[in-house]
XYZ file of C-alpha atoms in Angstrom:
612
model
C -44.115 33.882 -66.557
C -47.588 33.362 -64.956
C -49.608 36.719 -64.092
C -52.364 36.029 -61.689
C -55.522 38.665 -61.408
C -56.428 40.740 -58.479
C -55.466 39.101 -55.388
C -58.356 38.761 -52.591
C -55.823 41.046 -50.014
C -55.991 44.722 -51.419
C -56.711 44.129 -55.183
C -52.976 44.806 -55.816
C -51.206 42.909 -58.736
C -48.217 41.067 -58.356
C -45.626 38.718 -60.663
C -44.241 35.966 -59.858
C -40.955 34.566 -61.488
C -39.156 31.280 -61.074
C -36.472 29.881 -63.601
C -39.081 26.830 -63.526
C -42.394 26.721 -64.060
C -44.306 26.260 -61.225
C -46.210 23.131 -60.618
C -49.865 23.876 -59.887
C -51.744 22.415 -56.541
C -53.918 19.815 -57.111
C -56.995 19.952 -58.112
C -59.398 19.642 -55.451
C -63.416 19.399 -55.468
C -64.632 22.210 -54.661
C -66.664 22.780 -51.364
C -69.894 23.741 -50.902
C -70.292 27.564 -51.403
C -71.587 28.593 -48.025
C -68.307 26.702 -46.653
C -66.443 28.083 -49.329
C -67.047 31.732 -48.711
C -66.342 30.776 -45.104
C -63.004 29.633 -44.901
C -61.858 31.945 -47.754
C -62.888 35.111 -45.511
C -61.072 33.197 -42.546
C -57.437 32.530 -44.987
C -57.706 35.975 -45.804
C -57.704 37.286 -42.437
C -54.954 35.250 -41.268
C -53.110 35.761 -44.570
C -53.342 39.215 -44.116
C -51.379 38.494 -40.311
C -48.784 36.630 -41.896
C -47.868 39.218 -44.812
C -47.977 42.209 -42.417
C -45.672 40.555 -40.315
C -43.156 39.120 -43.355
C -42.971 42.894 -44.548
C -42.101 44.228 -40.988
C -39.093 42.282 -40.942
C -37.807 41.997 -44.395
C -35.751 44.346 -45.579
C -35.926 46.932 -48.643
C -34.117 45.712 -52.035
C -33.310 47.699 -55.086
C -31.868 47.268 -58.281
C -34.582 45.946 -60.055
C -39.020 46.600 -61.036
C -41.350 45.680 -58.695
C -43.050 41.850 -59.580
C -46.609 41.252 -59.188
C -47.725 38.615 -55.918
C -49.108 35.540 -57.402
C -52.547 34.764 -55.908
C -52.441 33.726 -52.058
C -55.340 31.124 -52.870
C -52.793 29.226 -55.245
C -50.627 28.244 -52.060
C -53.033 26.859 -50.146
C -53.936 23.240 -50.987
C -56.845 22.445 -49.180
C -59.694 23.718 -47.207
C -59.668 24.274 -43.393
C -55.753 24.781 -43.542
C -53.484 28.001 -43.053
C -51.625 27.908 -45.563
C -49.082 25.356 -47.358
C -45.517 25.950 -47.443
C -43.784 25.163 -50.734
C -40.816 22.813 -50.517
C -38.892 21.288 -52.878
C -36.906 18.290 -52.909
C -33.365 19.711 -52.167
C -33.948 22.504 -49.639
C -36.224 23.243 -47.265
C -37.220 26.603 -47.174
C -40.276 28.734 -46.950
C -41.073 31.475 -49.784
C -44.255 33.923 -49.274
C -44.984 36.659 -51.757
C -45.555 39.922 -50.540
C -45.752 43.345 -52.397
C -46.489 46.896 -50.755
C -46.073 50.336 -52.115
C -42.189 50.755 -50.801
C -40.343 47.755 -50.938
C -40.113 45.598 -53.542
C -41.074 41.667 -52.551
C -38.249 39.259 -51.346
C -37.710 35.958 -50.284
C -36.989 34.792 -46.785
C -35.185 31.617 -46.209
C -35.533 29.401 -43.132
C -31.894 27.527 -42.373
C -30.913 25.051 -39.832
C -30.793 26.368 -36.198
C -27.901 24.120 -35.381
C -25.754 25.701 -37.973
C -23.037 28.705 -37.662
C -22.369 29.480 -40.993
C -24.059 29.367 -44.157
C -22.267 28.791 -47.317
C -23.248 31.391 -49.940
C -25.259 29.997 -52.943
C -24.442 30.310 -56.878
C -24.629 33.147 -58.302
C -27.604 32.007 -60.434
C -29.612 30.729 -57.406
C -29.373 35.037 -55.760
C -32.480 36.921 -55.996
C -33.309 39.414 -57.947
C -34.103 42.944 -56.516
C -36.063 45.661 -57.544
C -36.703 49.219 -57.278
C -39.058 51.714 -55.750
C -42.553 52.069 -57.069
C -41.875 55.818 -56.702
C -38.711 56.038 -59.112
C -36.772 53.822 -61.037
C -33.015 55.503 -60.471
C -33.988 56.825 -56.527
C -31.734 53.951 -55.141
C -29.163 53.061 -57.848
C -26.475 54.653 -56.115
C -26.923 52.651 -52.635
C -24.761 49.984 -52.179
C -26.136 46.526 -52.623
C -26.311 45.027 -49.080
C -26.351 41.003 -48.773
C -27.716 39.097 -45.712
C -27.829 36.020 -45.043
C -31.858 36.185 -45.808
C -30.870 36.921 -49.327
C -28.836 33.331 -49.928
C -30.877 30.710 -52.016
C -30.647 27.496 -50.289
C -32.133 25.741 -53.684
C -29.351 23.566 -54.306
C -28.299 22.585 -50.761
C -29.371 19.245 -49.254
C -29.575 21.012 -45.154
C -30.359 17.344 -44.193
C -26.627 16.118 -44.879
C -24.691 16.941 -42.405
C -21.691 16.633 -44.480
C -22.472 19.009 -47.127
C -23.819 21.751 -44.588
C -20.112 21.622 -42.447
C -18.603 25.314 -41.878
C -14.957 26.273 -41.907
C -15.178 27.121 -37.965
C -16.116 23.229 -37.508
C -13.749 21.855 -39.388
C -11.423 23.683 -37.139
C -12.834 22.875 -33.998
C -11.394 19.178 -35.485
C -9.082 20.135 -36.147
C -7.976 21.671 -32.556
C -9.853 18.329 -31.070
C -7.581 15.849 -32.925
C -4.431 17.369 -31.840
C -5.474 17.554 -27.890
C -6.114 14.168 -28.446
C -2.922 12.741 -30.232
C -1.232 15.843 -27.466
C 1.400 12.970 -25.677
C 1.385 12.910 -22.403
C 5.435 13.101 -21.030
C 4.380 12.499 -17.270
C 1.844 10.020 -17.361
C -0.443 12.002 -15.143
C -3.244 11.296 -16.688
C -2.484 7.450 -16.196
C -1.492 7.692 -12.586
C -4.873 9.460 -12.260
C -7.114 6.632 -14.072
C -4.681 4.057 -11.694
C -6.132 5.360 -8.738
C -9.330 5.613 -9.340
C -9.028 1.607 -10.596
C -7.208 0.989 -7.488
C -9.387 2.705 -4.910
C -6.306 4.555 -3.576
C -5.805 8.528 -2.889
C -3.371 9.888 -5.645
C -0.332 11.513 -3.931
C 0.124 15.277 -3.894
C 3.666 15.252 -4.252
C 4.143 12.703 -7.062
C 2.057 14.649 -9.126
C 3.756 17.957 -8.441
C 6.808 16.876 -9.092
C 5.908 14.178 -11.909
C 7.952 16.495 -14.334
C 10.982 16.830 -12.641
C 14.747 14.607 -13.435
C 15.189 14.076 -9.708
C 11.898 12.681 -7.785
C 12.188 11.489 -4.586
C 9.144 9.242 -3.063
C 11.462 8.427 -0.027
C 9.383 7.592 3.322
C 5.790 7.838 1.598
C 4.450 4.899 2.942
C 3.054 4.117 -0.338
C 2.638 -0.204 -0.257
C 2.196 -2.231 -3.234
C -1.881 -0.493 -3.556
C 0.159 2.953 -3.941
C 2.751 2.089 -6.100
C 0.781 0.182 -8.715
C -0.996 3.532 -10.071
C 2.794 5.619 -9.879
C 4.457 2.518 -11.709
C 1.651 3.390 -14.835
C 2.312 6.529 -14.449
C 6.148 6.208 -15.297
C 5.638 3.436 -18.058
C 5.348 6.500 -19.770
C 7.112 9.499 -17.809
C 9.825 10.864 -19.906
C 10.572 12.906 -17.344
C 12.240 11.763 -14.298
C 15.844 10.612 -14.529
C 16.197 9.902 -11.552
C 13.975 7.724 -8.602
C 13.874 7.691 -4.973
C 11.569 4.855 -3.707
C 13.445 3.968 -0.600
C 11.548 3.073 2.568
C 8.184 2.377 1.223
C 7.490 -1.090 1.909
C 6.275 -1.974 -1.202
C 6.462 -6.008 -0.947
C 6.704 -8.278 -3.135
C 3.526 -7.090 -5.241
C 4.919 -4.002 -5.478
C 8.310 -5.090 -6.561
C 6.168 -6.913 -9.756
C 4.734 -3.505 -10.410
C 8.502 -2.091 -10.665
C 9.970 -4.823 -12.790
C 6.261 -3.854 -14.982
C 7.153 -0.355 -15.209
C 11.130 -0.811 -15.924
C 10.212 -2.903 -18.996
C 8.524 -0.161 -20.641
C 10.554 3.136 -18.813
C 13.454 3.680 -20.923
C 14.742 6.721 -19.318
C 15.438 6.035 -15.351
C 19.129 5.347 -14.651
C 19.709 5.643 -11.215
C 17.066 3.539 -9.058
C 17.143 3.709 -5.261
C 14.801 0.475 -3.814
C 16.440 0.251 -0.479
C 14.319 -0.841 2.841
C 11.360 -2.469 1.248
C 10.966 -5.725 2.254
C 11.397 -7.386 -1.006
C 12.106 -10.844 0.158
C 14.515 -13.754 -1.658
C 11.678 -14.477 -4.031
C 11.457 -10.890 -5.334
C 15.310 -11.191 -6.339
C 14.776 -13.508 -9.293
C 12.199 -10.881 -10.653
C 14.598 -8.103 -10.037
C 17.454 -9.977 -11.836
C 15.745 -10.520 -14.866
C 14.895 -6.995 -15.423
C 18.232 -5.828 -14.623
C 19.444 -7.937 -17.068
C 17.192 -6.827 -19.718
C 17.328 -3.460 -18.738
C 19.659 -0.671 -20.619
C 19.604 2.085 -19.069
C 20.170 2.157 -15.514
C 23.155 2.810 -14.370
C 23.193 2.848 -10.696
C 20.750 0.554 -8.630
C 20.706 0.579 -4.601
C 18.633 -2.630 -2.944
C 19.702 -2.583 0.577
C 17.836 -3.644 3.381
C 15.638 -5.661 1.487
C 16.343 -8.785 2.909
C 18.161 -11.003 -0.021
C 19.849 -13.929 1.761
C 22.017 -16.388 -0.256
C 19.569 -17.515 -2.747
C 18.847 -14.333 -3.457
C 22.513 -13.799 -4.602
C 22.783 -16.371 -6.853
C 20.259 -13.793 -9.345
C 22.131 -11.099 -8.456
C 25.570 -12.620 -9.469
C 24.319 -13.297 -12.394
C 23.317 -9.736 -13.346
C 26.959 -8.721 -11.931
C 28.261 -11.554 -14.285
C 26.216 -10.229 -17.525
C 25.636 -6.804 -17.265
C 26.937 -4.464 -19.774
C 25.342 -0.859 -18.324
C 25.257 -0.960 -14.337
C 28.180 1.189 -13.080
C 27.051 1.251 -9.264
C 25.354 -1.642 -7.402
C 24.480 -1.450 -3.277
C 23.155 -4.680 -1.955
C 24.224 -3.837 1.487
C 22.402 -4.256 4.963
C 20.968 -7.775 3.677
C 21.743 -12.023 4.695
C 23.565 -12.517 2.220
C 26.016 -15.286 3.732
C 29.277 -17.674 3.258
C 27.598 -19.552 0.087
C 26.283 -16.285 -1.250
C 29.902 -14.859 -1.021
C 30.866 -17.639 -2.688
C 28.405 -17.263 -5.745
C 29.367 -13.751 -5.739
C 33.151 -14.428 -6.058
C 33.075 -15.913 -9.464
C 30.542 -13.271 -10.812
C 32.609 -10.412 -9.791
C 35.896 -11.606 -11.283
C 34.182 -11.279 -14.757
C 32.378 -8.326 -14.768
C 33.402 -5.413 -16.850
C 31.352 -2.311 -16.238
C 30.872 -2.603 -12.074
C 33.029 0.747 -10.847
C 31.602 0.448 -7.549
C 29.930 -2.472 -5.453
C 28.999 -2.058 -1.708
C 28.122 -5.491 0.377
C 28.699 -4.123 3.600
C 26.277 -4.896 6.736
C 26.490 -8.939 5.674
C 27.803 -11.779 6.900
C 30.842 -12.747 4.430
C 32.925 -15.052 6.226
C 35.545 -17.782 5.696
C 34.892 -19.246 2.435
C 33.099 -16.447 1.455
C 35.395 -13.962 2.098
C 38.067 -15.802 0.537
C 35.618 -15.960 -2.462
C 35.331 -12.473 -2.567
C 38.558 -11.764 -2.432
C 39.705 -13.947 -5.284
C 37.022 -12.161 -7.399
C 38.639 -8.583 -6.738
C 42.406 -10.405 -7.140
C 40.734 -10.977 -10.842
C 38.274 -8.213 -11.818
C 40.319 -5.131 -13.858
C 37.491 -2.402 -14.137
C 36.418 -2.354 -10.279
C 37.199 1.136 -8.843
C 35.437 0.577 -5.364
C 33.862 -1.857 -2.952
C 32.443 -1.480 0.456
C 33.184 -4.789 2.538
C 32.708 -3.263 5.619
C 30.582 -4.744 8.875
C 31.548 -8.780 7.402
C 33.756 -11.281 9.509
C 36.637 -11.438 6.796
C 39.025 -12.426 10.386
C 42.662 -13.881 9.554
C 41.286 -16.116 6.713
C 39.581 -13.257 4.960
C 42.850 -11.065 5.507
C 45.467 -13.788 4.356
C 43.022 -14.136 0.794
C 43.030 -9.906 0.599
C 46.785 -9.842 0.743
C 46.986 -11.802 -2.083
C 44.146 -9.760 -4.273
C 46.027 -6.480 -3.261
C 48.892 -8.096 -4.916
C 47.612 -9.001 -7.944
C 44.627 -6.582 -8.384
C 46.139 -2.912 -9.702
C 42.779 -1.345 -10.663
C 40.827 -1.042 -7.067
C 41.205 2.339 -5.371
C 39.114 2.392 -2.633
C 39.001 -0.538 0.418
C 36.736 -0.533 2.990
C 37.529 -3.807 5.624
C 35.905 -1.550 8.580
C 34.827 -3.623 11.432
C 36.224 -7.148 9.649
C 36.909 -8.711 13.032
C 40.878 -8.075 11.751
C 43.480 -8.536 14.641
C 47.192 -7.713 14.848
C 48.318 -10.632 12.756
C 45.845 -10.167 9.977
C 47.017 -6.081 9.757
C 50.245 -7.298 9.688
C 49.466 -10.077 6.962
C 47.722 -7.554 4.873
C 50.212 -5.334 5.353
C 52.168 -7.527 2.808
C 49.717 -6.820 -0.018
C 49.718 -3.068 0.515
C 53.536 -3.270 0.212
C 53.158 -4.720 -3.345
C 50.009 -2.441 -4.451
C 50.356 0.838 -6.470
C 47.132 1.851 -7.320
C 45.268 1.927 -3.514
C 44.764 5.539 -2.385
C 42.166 4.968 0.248
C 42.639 2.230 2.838
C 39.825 2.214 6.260
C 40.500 -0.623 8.754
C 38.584 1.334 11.756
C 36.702 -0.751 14.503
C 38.954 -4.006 14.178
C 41.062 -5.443 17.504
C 43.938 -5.027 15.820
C 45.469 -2.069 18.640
C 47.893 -0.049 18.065
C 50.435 -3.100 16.881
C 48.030 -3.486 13.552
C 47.934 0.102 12.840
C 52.019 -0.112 12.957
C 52.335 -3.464 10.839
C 50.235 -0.820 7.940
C 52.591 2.180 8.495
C 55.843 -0.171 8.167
C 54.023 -2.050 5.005
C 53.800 1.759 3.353
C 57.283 2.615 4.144
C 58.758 -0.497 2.450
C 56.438 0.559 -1.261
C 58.104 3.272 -2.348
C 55.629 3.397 -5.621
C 52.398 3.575 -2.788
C 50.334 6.286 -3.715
C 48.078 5.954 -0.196
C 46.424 9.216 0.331
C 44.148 7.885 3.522
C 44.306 5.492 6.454
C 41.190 5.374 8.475
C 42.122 3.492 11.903
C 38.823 4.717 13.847
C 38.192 3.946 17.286
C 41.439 2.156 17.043
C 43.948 3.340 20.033
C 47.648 4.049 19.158
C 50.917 4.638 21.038
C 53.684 6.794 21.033
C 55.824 4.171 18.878
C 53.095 4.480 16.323
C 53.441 7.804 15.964
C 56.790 7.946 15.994
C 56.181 5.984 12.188
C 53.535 7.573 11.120
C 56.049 10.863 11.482
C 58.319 8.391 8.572
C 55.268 7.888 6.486
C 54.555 11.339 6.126
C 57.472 12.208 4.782
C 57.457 9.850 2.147
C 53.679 10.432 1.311
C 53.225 14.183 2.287
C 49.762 14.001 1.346
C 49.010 11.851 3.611
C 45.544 11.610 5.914
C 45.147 9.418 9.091
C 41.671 8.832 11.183
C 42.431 7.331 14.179
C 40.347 6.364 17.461
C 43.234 8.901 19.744
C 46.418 8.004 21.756
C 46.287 5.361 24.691
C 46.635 6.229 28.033
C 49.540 6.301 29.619
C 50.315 3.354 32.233
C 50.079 3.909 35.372
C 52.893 2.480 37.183
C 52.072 -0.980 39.175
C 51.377 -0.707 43.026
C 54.943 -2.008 44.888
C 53.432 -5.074 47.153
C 54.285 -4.178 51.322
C 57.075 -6.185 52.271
C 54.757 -7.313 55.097
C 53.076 -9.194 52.292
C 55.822 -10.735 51.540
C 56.929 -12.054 54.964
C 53.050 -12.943 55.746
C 52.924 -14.939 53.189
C 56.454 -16.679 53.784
C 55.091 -17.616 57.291
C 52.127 -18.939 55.731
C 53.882 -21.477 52.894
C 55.863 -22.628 55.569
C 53.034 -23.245 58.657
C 55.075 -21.685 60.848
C 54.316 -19.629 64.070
C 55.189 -16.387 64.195
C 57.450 -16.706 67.508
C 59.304 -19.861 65.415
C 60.015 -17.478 62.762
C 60.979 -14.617 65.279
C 63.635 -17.380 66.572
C 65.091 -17.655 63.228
C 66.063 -13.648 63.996
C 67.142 -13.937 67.788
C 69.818 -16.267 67.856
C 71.120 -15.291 71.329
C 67.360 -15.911 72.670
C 66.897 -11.916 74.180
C 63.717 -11.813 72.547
C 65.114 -8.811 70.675
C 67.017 -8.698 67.164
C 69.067 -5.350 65.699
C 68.503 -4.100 62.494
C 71.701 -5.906 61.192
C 70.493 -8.900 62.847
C 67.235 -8.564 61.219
C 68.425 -7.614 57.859
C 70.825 -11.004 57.574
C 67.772 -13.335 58.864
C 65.916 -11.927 55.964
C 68.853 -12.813 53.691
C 68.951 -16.531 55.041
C 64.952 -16.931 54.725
C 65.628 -16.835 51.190
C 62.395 -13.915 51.214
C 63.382 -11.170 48.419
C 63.143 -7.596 49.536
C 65.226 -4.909 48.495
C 67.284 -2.384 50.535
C 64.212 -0.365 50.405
C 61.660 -2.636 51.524
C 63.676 -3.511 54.313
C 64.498 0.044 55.611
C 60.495 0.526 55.422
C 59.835 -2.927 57.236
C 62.219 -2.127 60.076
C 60.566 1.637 60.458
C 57.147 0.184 60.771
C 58.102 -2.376 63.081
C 60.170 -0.342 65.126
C 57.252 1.131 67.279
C 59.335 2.977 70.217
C 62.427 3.499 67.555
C 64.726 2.531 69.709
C 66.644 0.483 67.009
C 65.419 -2.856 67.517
C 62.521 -4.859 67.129
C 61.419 -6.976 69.688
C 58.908 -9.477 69.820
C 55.826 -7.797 70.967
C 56.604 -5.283 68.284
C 56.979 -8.123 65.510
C 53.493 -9.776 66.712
C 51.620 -5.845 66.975
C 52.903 -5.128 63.380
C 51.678 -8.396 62.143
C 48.508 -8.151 63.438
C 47.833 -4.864 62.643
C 48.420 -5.431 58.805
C 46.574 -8.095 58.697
C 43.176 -6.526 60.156
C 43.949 -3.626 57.712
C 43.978 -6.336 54.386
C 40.909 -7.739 55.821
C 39.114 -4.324 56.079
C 40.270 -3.805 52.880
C 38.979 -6.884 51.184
C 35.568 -6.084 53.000
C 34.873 -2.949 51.302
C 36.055 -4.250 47.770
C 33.070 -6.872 48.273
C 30.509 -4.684 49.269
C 30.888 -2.260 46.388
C 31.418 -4.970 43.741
C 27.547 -5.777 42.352
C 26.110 -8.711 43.746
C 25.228 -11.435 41.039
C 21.555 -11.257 39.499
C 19.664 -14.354 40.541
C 16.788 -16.244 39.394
């Protein structure tokens, strides 16, 4: 322990303790004494400042005697300076004596400005605090109070960062690191970085409804530009279930950025991609990820223009698929030699319930194709072959699937170009079938004969479980009806469509017996007063109804008892019961300008032909 003399500031004593000893300033040479008196009356005054200033804001302490101030001279180091702040080489802080009558002296330490929270020093590194200068036992009874002013920052390094972290940091951290690792289940923060890569405007709707199962992006307009940043988005969307991305137009580069995003998605099963221009080159793409895919389900690509070579990729996913339940390639080209790739591909699948190729052009060899693949395949429920040209080929190759096949349910052959002998031909299979409960063969020219070839096919199957016949737009008689009223008593469940009863026939016109004997004249270039003659054998120029009646007879012209009756009352003028000459040419005449104004207004309300 050091004790210093009377200090320059008040002549006040003061002690100064430190658990070391303290090192002493260097020693300087001493200035001049004019300069020396100088600068010591100019420390002192701004000494004096600084300790007025340190005791207004520090704070009373108790507990221990009051300590003596060391000398303020042995701070300062050298002349023309303020003062010199100790330091040492672990902390920085600041330590200036100061002693008055009521408090005893403390320290003050200076911490980092950046920091929140200051850990509390060793118990050996606390000050010491003192009493009153006025009694020894005034203040033992007031609780001690710690501030932070009162920690000893001795044994901290403040310049590592490390050691000087607080417990609200390290939660911060802690808070940071899990908003970070947080995993995003709709991908909206990768649809948003997509757009901004792509230059495109991000789409309201898609990212309200990002989190639903059922999203539909139907009629968006969206392109391939659009549907790159959504097709990030769902590589990882946990989300949606369930995706509408019919009419869009997305093109061929857009159809890349679906097969991208199905490689990584994991979740979609049903996948509507209808009326979006895909092209025959997008279907190899598309067949490749369907095969690799496993977990859709249910896939629709209509109107996407596939033509044959585009089925040859698509019967092989129907050939090797293990997970697709429902596939729509419908409204495409697909043609005779796709049918025929398809044929094969169908007959071994085992997980298709439901295929729809309607709106094509199967034909001939393809539709016999087809056929032999449904007369093979044992896990089909339904297909859609509607809107194809099956005709009497396609029909004769059905009859013998519906034989054979006794899985499919559901037949659609709408609009098939079937006539009368084809319904009657497959009308042959449905007598052998027992598992076909819906049956629609609407918009064919097979009449009201084809619809009747069906009903008789269902009465001779008494094991038919047919629930619906669908004949629309197809016109049918009483005699159809007359079976139908048989089929519903054998299959009370029964439930027909058809296009409505025909009209009823209008009985034909009777032809004028003045037609007839014009035209008898005419054959046989004869004048009408030579075949008068024939009539009036006794040459009066005048024949009796008998008369006339038995030269009809020998003409050989056929008119009943009727037409004769109303021959001889329109000749017979005067109705005096015999027809004369003048009466024979008037009638003539007369029926002949009435044909000919006849004919003339027929032509001038028929339409004249368009010409070039």
């Amino acid at each position: 322990m050091d004790k210093g003399g009377s200090s320059e500031s008040g002549g006040r004593e003061c002690r100064h303790s430190h658990s070391k000893t303290r090192k002493k300033p260097p020693v300087k040479p001493e200035p001049e004494p004019a300069q020396d008196e100088q600068q010591i009356g100019i420390i002192k005054e701004e000494t004096e400042e600084e300790l007025a200033l340190l005791e207004s804001t520090s704070r009373p302490v108790t507990g221990g005697s009051r300590r003596p101030m060391s000398s303020v001279s042995a701070a300062l180091s050298r002349p023309g300076s303020r003062y010199t702040r100790p330091s040492t080489s672990k902390s920085r802080t600041s330590s200036v004596e100061t002693h008055s009558g009521s408090a005893s002296p403390t320290r003050r330490t200076i911490s980092r400005a950046s920091s929140r929270k200051s850990r509390p020093a060793s118990s050996g590194s606390r000050l010491e605090t003192g009493h009153s200068s006025d009694s020894d036992t005034d203040n033992d009874d007031v609780p001690r109070q710690k501030t932070h002013l009162e920690v000893d920052f001795a044994t901290v390094d403040i310049t590592d960062e490390k050691a000087f972290d607080t417990d609200l940091e390290i939660e911060e951290s802690d808070d940071t690191e899990e908003q970070t690792t947080t995993y995003d289940r709709t991908g909206r923060t990768a649809y948003i970085e997509g757009c901004k890569k792509m230059g495109v405007v991000p789409a309201s709707y898609f990212l309200r409804h990002m989190h639903d199962q059922n999203l539909s992006m139907k009629h968006h307009g969206l392109g391939s530009m659009g549907m790159k940043p959504i097709a990030m988005s769902l590589m990882t969307n946990t989300q949606i279930v369930k995706l509408d991305l019919s009419d869009n137009w997305l093109g061929h580069h857009g159809g890349l950025a679906v097969c991208e995003m199905l490689k990584e998605n994991c979740f979609i099963t049903f996948l509507d991609l209808s009326d979006n221009k895909f092209g025959a080159h997008m279907a190899e793409h598309l067949g490749k990820i369907l095969n690799a895919n496993s977990t859709l389900t249910h896939i629709i690509l209509a109107g996407n223009d596939f033509d044959d070579t585009a089925a040859l990729a698509f019967a092989d996913v129907i050939m090797n698929t293990t997970k697709i339940e429902y596939l729509n390639l419908s409204r495409n080209v697909i043609g005779e030699l796709g049918g025929m790739a398809l044929g094969p591909a169908i007959a071994e699948n085992s997980s298709l319930k439901e295929l729809d190729l309607s709106w094509n052009s199967l034909r001939r060899k393809g539709a016999i194709a087809l056929a032999q693949g449904i007369k093979h395949n044992i896990y089909m429920k339904k297909i859609n072959l509607s809107w194809n040209g099956f005709g009497l080929d396609g029909s004769i190759a059905m009859c013998d699937a519906l034989k054979n096949n006794q899985t499919l349910e559901e037949l659609d052959l709408t609009n098939n170009r079937i006539t009368a002998e084809g319904a009657v031909i497959l009308g042959k299979g449905i007598a052998a079938n027992e598992t076909l409960v819906s049956l629609k063969m609407g918009k064919n020219p097979m009449q009201s004969a084809g619809c009747y070839g069906i009903c008789a096919a269902i009465l001779r199957n008494p094991n038919s479980i047919l629930k619906e016949l669908d004949f629309s737009d197809i016109l049918v008689n009483n005699d159809f009806n007359d079976i139908y009223k048989q089929v519903q008593e054998q299959c009370p469940d029964m439930k027909l469509k058809h296009g409505g009863m025909e009209p009823p026939k209008k009985p034909k016109k009777p032809v004028h017996p003045m037609v007839k004997l014009a035209n008898y004249i005419q054959k046989n270039n004869l004048r009408l007063v030579d075949f008068f003659n024939k009539f009036d054998k006794d040459g009066s120029m005048s024949v009796t109804y008998e008369e006339f009646q038995q030269g009809i007879e020998e003409t050989g012209i056929k008119l009943s008892s009727d037409e004769v009756s109303q021959l001889l009352l329109e000749l017979d003028s005067d109705g005096d019961g015999e027809i004369n000459y003048s009466e024979l040419v008037i009638g003539h005449t007369g029926f002949q300008e009435q044909q000919e104004s006849i004919n003339n207004i027929l032509t001038a309300t028929q339409p004249r032909p368009m010409t070039t």
